[in-house]
Every structure is written in C-alpha cells, then in structure tokens.
Coordinates of N, CA and C in Angstrom, one line a residue:
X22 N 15.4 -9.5 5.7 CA 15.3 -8.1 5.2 C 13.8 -7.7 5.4
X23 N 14.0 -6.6 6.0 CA 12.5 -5.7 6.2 C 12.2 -4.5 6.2
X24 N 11.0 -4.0 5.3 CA 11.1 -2.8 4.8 C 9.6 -2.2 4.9
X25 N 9.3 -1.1 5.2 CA 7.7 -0.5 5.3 C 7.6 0.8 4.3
X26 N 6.7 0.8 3.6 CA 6.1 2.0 2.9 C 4.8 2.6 3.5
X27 N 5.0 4.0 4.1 CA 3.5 4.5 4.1 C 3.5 6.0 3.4
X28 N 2.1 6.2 3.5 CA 1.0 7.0 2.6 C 0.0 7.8 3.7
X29 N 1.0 9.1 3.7 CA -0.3 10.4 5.0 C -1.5 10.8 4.1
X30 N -2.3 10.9 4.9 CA -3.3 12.2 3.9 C -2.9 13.1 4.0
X31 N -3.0 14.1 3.4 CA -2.8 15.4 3.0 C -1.1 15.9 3.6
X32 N -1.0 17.1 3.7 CA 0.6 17.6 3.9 C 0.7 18.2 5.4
X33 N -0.4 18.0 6.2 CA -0.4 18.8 7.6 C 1.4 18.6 8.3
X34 N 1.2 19.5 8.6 CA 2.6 19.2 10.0 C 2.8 17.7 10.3
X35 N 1.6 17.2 11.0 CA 1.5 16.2 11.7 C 1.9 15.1 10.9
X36 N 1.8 14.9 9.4 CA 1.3 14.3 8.6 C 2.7 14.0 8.4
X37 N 3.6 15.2 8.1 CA 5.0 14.9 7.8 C 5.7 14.3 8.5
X38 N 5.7 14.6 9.6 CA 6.8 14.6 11.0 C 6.6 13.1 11.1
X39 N 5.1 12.5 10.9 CA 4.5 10.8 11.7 C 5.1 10.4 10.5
X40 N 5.5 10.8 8.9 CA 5.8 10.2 7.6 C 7.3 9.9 7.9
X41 N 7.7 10.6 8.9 CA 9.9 10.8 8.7 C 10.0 9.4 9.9
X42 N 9.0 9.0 10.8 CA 9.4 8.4 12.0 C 8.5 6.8 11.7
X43 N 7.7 6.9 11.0 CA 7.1 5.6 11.1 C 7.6 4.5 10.6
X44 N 7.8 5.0 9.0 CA 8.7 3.4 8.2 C 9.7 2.7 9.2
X45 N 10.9 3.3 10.2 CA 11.6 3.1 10.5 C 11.3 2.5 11.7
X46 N 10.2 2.8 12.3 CA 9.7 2.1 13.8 C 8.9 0.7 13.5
X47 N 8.4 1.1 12.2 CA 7.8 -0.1 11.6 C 8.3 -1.7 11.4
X48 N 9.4 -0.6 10.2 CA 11.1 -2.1 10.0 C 11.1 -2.3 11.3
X49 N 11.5 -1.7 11.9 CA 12.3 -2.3 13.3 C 11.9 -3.1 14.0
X50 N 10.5 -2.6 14.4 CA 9.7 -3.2 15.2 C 9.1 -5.2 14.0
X51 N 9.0 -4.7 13.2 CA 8.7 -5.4 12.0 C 9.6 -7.1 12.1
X52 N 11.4 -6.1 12.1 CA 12.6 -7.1 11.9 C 12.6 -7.5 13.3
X53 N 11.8 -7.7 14.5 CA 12.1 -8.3 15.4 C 11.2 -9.2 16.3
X54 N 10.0 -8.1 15.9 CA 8.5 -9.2 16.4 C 7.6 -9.6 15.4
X55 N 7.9 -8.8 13.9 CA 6.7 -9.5 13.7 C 6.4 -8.5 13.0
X56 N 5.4 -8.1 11.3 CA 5.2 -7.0 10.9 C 4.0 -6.7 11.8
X57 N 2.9 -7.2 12.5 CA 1.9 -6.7 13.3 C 2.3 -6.4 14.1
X58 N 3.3 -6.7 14.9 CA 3.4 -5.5 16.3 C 4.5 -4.3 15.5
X59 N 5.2 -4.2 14.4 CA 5.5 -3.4 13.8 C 4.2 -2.2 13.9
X60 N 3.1 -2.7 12.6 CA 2.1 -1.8 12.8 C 1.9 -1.5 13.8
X61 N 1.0 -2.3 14.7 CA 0.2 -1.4 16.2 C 1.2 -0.6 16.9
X62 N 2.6 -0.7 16.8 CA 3.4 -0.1 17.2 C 3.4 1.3 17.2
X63 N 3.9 1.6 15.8 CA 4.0 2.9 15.2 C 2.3 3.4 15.0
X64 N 1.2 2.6 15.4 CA 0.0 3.1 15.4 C -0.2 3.9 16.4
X65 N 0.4 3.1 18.2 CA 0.5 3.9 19.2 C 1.4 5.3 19.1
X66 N 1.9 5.2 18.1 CA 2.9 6.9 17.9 C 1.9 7.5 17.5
X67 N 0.4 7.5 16.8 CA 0.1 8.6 16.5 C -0.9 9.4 17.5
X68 N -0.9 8.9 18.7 CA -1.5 9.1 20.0 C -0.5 10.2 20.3
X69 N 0.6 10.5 20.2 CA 1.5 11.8 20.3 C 1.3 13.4 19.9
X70 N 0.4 12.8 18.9 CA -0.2 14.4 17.9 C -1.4 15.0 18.2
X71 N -1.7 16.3 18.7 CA -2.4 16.8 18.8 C -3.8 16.3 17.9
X72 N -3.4 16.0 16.6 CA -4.3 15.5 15.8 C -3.8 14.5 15.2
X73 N -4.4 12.9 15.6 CA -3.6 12.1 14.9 C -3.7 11.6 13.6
X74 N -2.4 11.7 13.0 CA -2.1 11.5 11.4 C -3.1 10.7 10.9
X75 N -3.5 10.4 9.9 CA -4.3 9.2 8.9 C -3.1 8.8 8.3
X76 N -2.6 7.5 8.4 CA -1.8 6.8 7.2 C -1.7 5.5 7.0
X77 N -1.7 5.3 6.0 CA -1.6 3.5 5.4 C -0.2 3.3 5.8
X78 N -0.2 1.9 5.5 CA 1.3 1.2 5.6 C 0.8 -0.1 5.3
X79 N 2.5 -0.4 4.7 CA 2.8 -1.7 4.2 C 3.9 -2.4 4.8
X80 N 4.2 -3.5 5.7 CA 5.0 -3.8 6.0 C 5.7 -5.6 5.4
X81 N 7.1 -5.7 4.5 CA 6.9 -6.9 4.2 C 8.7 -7.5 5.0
X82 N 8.6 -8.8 5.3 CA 10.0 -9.8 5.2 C 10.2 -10.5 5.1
X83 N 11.5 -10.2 3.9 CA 11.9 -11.2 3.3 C 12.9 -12.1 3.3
X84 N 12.9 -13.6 3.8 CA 13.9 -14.1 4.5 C 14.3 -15.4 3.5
X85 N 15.7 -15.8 3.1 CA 15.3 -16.9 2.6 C 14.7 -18.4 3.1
X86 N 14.4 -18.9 1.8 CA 13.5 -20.5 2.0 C 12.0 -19.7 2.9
X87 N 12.0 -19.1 2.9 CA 10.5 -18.7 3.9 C 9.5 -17.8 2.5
X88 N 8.4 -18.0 3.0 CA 7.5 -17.1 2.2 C 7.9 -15.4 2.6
X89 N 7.3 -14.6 2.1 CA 7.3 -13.1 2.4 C 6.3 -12.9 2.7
X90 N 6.5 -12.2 4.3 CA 5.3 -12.0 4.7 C 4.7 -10.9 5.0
X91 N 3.8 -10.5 4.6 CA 3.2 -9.1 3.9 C 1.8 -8.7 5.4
X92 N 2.1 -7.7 5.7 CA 1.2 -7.0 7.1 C 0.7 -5.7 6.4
X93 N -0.6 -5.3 6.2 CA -0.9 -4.0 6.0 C -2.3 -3.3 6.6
X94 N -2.1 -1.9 6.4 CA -3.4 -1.2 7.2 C -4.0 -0.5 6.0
X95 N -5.0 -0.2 5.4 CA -5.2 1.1 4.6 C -5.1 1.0 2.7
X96 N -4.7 1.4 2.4 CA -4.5 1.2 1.2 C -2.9 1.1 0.3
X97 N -2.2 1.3 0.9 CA -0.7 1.0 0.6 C -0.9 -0.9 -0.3
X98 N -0.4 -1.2 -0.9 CA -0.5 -2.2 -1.4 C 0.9 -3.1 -1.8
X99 N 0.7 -4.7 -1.4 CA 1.5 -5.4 -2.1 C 1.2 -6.0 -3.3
X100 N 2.4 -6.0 -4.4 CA 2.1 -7.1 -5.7 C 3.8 -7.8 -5.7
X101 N 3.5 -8.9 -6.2 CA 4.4 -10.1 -6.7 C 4.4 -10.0 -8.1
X102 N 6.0 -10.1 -8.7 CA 6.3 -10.7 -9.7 C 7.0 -11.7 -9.8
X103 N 6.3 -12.9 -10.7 CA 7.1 -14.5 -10.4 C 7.7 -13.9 -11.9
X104 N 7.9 -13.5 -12.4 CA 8.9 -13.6 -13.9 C 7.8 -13.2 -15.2
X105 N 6.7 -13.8 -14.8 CA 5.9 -13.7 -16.0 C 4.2 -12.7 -15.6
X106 N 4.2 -12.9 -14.4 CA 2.8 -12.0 -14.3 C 2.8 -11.3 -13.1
X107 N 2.4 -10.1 -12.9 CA 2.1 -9.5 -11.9 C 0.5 -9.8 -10.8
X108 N 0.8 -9.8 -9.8 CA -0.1 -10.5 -8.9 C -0.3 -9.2 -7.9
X109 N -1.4 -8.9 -7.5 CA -1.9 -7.9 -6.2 C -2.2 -8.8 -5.3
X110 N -1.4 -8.6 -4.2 CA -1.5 -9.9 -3.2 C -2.2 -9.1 -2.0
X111 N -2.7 -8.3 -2.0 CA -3.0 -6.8 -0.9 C -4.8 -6.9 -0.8
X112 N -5.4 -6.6 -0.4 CA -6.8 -6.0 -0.6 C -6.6 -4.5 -0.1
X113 N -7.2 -3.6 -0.6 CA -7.2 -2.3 -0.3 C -8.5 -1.9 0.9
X114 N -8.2 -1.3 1.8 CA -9.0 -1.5 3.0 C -9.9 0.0 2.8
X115 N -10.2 0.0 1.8 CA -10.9 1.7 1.4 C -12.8 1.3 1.6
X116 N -13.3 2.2 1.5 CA -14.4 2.3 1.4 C -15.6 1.5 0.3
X117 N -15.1 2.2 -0.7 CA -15.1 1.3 -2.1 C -14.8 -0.2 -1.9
X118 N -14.1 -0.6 -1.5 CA -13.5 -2.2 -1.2 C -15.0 -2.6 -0.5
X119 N -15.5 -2.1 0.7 CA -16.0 -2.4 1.6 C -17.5 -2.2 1.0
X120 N -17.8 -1.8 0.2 CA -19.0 -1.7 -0.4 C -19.1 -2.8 -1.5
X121 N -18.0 -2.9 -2.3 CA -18.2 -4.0 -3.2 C -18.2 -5.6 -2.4
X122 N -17.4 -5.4 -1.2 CA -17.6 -6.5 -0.5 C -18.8 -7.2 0.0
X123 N -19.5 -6.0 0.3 CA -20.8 -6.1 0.9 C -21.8 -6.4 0.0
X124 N -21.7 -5.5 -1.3 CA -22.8 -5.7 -2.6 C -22.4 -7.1 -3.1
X125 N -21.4 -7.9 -3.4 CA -21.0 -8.8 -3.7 C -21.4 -10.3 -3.0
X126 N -21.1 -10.2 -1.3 CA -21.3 -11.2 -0.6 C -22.1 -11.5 0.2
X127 N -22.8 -9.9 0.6 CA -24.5 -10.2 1.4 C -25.5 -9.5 1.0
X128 N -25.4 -8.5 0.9 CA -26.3 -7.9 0.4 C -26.3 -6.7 -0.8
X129 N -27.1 -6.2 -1.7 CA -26.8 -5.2 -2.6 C -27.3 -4.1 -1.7
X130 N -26.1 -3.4 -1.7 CA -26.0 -2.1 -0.9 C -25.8 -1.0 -1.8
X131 N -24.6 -0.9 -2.9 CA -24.5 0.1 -3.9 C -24.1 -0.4 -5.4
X132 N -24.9 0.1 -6.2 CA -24.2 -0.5 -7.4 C -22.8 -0.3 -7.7
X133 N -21.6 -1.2 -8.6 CA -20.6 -1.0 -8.7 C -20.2 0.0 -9.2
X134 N -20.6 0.7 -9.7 CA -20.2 2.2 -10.0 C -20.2 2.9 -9.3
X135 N -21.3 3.3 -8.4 CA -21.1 4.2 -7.1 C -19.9 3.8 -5.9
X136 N -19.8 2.2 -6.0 CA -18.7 2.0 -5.2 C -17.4 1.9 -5.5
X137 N -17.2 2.4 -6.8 CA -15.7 2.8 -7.5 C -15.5 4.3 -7.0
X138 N -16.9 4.9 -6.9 CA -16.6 6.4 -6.6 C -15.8 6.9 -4.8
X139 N -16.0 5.7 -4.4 CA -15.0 5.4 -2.9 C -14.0 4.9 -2.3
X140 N -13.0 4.9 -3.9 CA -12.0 4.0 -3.2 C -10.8 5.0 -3.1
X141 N -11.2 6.5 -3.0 CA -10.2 7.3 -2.5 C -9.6 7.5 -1.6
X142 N -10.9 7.0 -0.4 CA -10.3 7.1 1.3 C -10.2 6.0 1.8
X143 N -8.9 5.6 2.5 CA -9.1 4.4 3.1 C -10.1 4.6 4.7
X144 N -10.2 3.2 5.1 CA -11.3 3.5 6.0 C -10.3 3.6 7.7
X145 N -9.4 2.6 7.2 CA -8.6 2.1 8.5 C -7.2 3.1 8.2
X146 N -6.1 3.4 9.2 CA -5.3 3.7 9.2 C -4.1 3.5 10.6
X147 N -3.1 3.7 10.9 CA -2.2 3.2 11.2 C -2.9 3.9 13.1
X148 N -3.5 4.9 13.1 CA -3.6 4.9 14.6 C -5.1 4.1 14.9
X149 N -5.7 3.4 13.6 CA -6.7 2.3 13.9 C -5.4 1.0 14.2
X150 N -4.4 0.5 14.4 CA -3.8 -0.5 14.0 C -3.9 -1.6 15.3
X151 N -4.7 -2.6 15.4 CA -4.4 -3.6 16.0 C -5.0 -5.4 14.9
X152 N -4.9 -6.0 16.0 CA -4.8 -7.6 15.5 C -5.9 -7.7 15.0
X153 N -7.1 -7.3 15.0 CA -8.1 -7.1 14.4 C -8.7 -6.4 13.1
X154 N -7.5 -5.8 12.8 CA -7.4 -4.3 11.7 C -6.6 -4.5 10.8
X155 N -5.3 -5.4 11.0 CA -4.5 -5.2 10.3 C -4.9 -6.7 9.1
X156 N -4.1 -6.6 8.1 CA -4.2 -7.5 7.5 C -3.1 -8.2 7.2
X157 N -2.9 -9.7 6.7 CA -1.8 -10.4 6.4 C -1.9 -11.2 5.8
X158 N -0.9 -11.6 4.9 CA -0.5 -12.4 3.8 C 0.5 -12.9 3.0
X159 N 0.8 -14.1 3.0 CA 2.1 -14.8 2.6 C 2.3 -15.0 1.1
X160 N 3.5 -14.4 0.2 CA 3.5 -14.6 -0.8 C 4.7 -15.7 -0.8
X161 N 4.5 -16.5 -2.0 CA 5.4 -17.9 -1.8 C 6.8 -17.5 -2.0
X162 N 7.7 -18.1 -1.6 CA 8.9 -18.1 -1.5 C 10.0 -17.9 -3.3
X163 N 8.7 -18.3 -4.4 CA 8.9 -18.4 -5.8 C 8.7 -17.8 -6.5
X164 N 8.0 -16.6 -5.8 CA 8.2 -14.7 -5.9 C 8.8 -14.0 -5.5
X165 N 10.0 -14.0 -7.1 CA 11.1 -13.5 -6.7 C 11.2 -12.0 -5.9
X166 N 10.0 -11.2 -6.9 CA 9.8 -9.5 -6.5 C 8.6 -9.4 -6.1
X167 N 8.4 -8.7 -4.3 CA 8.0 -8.1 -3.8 C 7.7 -6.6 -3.9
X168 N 6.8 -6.2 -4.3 CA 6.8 -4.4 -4.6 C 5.8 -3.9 -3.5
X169 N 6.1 -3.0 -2.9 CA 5.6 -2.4 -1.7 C 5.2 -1.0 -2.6
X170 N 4.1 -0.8 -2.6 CA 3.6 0.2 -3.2 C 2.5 1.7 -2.4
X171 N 3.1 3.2 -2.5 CA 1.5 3.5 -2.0 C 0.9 3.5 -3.1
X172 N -0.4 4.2 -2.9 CA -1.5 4.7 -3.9 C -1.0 5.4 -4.8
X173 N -0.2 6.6 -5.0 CA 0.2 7.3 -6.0 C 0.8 6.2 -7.0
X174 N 1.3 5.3 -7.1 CA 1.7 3.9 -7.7 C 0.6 3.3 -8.6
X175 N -0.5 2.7 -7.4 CA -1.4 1.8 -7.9 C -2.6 2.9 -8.5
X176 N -2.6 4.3 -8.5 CA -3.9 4.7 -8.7 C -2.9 5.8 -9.9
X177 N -1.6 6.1 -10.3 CA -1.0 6.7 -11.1 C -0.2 5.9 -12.2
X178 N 0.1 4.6 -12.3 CA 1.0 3.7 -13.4 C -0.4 2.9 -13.4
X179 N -0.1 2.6 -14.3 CA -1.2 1.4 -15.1 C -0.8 -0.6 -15.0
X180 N -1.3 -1.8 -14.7 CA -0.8 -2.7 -14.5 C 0.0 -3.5 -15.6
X181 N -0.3 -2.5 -16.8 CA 0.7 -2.6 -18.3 C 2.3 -2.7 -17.7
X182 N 2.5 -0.7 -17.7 CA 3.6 -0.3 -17.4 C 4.3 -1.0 -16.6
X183 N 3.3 -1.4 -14.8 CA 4.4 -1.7 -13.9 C 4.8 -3.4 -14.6
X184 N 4.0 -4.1 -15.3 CA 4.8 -5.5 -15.7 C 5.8 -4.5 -16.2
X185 N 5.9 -3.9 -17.5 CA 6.9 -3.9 -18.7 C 8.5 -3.3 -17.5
X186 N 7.9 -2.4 -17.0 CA 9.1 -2.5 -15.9 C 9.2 -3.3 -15.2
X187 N 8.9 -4.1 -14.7 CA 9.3 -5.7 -14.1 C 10.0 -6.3 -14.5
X188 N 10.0 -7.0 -16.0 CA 10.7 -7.2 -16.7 C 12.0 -6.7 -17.2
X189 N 11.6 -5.3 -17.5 CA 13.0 -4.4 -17.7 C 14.0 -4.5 -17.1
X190 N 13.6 -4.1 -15.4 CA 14.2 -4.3 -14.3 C 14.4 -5.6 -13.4
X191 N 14.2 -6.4 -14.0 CA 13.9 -7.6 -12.5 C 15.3 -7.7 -12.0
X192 N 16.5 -7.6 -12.2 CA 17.5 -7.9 -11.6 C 18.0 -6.3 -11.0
X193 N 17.6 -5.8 -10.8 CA 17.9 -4.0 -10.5 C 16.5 -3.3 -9.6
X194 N 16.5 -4.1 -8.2 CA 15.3 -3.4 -7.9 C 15.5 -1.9 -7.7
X195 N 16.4 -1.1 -7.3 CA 16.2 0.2 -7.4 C 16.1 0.8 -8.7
X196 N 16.9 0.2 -9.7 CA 15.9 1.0 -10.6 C 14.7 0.8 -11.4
X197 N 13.9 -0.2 -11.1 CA 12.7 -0.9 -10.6 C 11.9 0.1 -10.0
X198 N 12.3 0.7 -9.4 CA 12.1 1.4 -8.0 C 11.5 3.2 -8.1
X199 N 12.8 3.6 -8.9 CA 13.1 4.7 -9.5 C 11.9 4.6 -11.3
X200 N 12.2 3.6 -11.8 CA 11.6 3.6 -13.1 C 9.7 3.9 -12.7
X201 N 9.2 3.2 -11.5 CA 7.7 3.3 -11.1 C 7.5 4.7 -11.0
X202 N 8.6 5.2 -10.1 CA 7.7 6.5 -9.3 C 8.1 7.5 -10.9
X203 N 8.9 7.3 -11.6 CA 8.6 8.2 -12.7 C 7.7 8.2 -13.3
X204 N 7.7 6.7 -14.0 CA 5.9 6.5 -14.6 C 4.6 7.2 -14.1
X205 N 4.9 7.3 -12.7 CA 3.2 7.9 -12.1 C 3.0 9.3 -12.8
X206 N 1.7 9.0 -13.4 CA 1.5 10.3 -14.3 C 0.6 11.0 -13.2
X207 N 0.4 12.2 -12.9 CA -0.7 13.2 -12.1 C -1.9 13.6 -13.5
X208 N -2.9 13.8 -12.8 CA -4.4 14.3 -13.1 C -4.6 15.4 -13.0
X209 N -5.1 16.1 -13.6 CA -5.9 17.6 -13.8 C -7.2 17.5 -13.1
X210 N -7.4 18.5 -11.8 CA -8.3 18.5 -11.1 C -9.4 19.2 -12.2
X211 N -10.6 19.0 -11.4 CA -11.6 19.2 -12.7 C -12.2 20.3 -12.2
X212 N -11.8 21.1 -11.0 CA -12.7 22.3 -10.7 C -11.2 23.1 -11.5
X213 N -10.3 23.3 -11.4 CA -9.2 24.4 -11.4 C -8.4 23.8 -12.8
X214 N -8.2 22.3 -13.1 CA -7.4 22.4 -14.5 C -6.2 21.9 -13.8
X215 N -5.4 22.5 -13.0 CA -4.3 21.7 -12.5 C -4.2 20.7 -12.5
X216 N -2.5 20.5 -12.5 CA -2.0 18.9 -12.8 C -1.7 18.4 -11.4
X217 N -2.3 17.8 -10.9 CA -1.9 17.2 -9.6 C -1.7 15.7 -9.5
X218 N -0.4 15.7 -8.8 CA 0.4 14.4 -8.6 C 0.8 13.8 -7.5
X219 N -0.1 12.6 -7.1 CA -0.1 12.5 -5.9 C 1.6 12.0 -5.4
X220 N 1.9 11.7 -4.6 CA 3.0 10.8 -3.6 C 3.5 9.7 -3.9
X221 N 4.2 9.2 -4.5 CA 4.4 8.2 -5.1 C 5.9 7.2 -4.6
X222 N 5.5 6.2 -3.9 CA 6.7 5.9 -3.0 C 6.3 3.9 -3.5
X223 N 7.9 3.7 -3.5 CA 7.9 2.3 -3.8 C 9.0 1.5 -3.1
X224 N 9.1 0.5 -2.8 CA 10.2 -0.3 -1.9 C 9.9 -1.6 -2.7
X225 N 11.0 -2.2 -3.2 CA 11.5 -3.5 -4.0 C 12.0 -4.7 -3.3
X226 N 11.4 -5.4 -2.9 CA 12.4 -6.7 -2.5 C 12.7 -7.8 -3.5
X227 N 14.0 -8.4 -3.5 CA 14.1 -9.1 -4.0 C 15.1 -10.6 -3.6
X228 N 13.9 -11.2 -3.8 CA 15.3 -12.5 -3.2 C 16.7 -12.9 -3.6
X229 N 17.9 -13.4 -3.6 CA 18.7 -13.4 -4.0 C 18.9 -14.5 -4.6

C-alpha cells in the first residue's frame, strides 16, 4: 500500500492543476520504484508550468513484515502511533528548521525565537526534488498508524487532540482521517480580523 499527501502554496492556477496530478504520479511512481523516484518524478512535472508550483509532499509504503517507508520534500509531515504515544518521524525542511539547525549544531546564527518566526515557508519543494533534497525514513514495522499529514494538520490540531483521536480512532483510519481535518481550527489574521483556515489534508495507513 502506497499513498502521497501534498501542500501548494497559495491557490494559483498552477497550484491547483500540479495539486489534482501529483499525489497520483507520486503513489504510482512511489508503488513501483521507490518513494524517491516517486518524488523527483512528479518534481520533473512542475517543469510543465509556466510558473512552477511550490509544493511539499509526503510519500509513505506500507507493506507487511517490512518497516514503512516514509520519503518527503518540504514540510508535509510523517507521525506514528504505536498505541500509546504519538511520534513525528518527519523533520520539517522550512526555514526555521534550518536556522535552529544551524544555531544548535555550528554556529549561533539566530536566537530561537526569531527562528520560530520561519517556519512558515518551506525552503525545498517538489520541483527542488532529487536524491540529495529529498528525505527518508523507516518507521518500525510495530507502528501500527502511519499519518501523512500537511501543515494545515500539524500547524492547526494540537499534539493533545491528534493522540486523543488516535486512540478514538485506531481501528477506523478514515474516520481518523475525517476526525483531524475537522479539528484544524483557522486563525484570525491580525491586519484584517479574518478567520483563516489553512488546507488541511490527511492520509492514514494502517497495518492489518
């Protein structure tokens, strides 16, 4: 079993059209070579657009007796639940990431608070996508639930909620599925007052 989640910026044409065609070139490419030539794959599609799209992806498969193997670009994120705790098995490839990486392991570049203020954009995205960009990671075979997440997910539900739905749900990934993307609550922009809600898309694996 194999399944891709991605996350465009903004709502351009381009943005939509690369959002209806990618997941599926992803799986595909995903269920046959591999989730990395999945990604670089549907990366070379955005070479098609006059302007090419920005978008994350997550690509995972899940097979049994084997681990699940998790491929991503950008900020789309994987988490595991073994029954009792929720695990982010993902690094988020944003900006913010890459500062605290930096302030943390060579040098102090920005204090932690200015590098929270960056983890809106990712840096990499799916028409950056090769073997050098992408990232990967095996979650053990004894995690039952795989959750493929975008950002409207991990930056709108809280790590409370998504356990207590884990739990709720562990034998029902769709409505696992359905219960997340309701939870995501939207923000009031702070120039205008509006409630804005970002995108919020989730894919459940579950082993049998």
């Amino acid at each position: 079993m194999c399944a891709a989640v991605v996350d465009g910026a903004g709502h351009h044409e381009e943005v939509v059209d690369f959002a209806r065609h990618a997941p599926s070139a992803i799986a595909l490419m995903g269920m046959a070579m591999g989730g990395l030539v999945g990604l670089t794959a549907a990366g070379r599609m955005a070479a098609a657009y006059g302007r090419p799209p920005h978008m994350s992806a997550v690509v995972a498969s899940m097979e049994p007796g084997r681990p699940t193997s998790v491929h991503w670009i950008g900020d789309c994120r994987a988490y595991g639940w073994d029954g009792a705790a929720l695990t982010l098995w993902s690094t988020d490839q944003t900006m913010g990431e890459w500062l605290r990486w930096n302030g943390d392991k060579t040098i102090e570049i920005v204090p932690v608070e200015v590098a929270e203020t960056q983890d809106n954009w990712a840096r990499l995205g799916l028409a950056q996508a090769t073997e050098m960009t992408c990232r990967q990671v095996e979650i053990p075979e004894d995690v039952p639930l795989v959750l493929l997440v975008s950002d409207g997910i991990s930056d709108q539900v809280d790590l409370e909620t998504v356990e207590a739905l884990c739990r709720d749900h562990a034998d029902a990934p769709q409505a696992l599925a359905d219960a997340l993307v309701t939870a995501a609550e939207g923000e009031k922009e702070e120039k205008t007052g509006d409630l804005y809600r970002d995108d919020a898309t989730v894919v459940v694996l579950r082993h049998r």
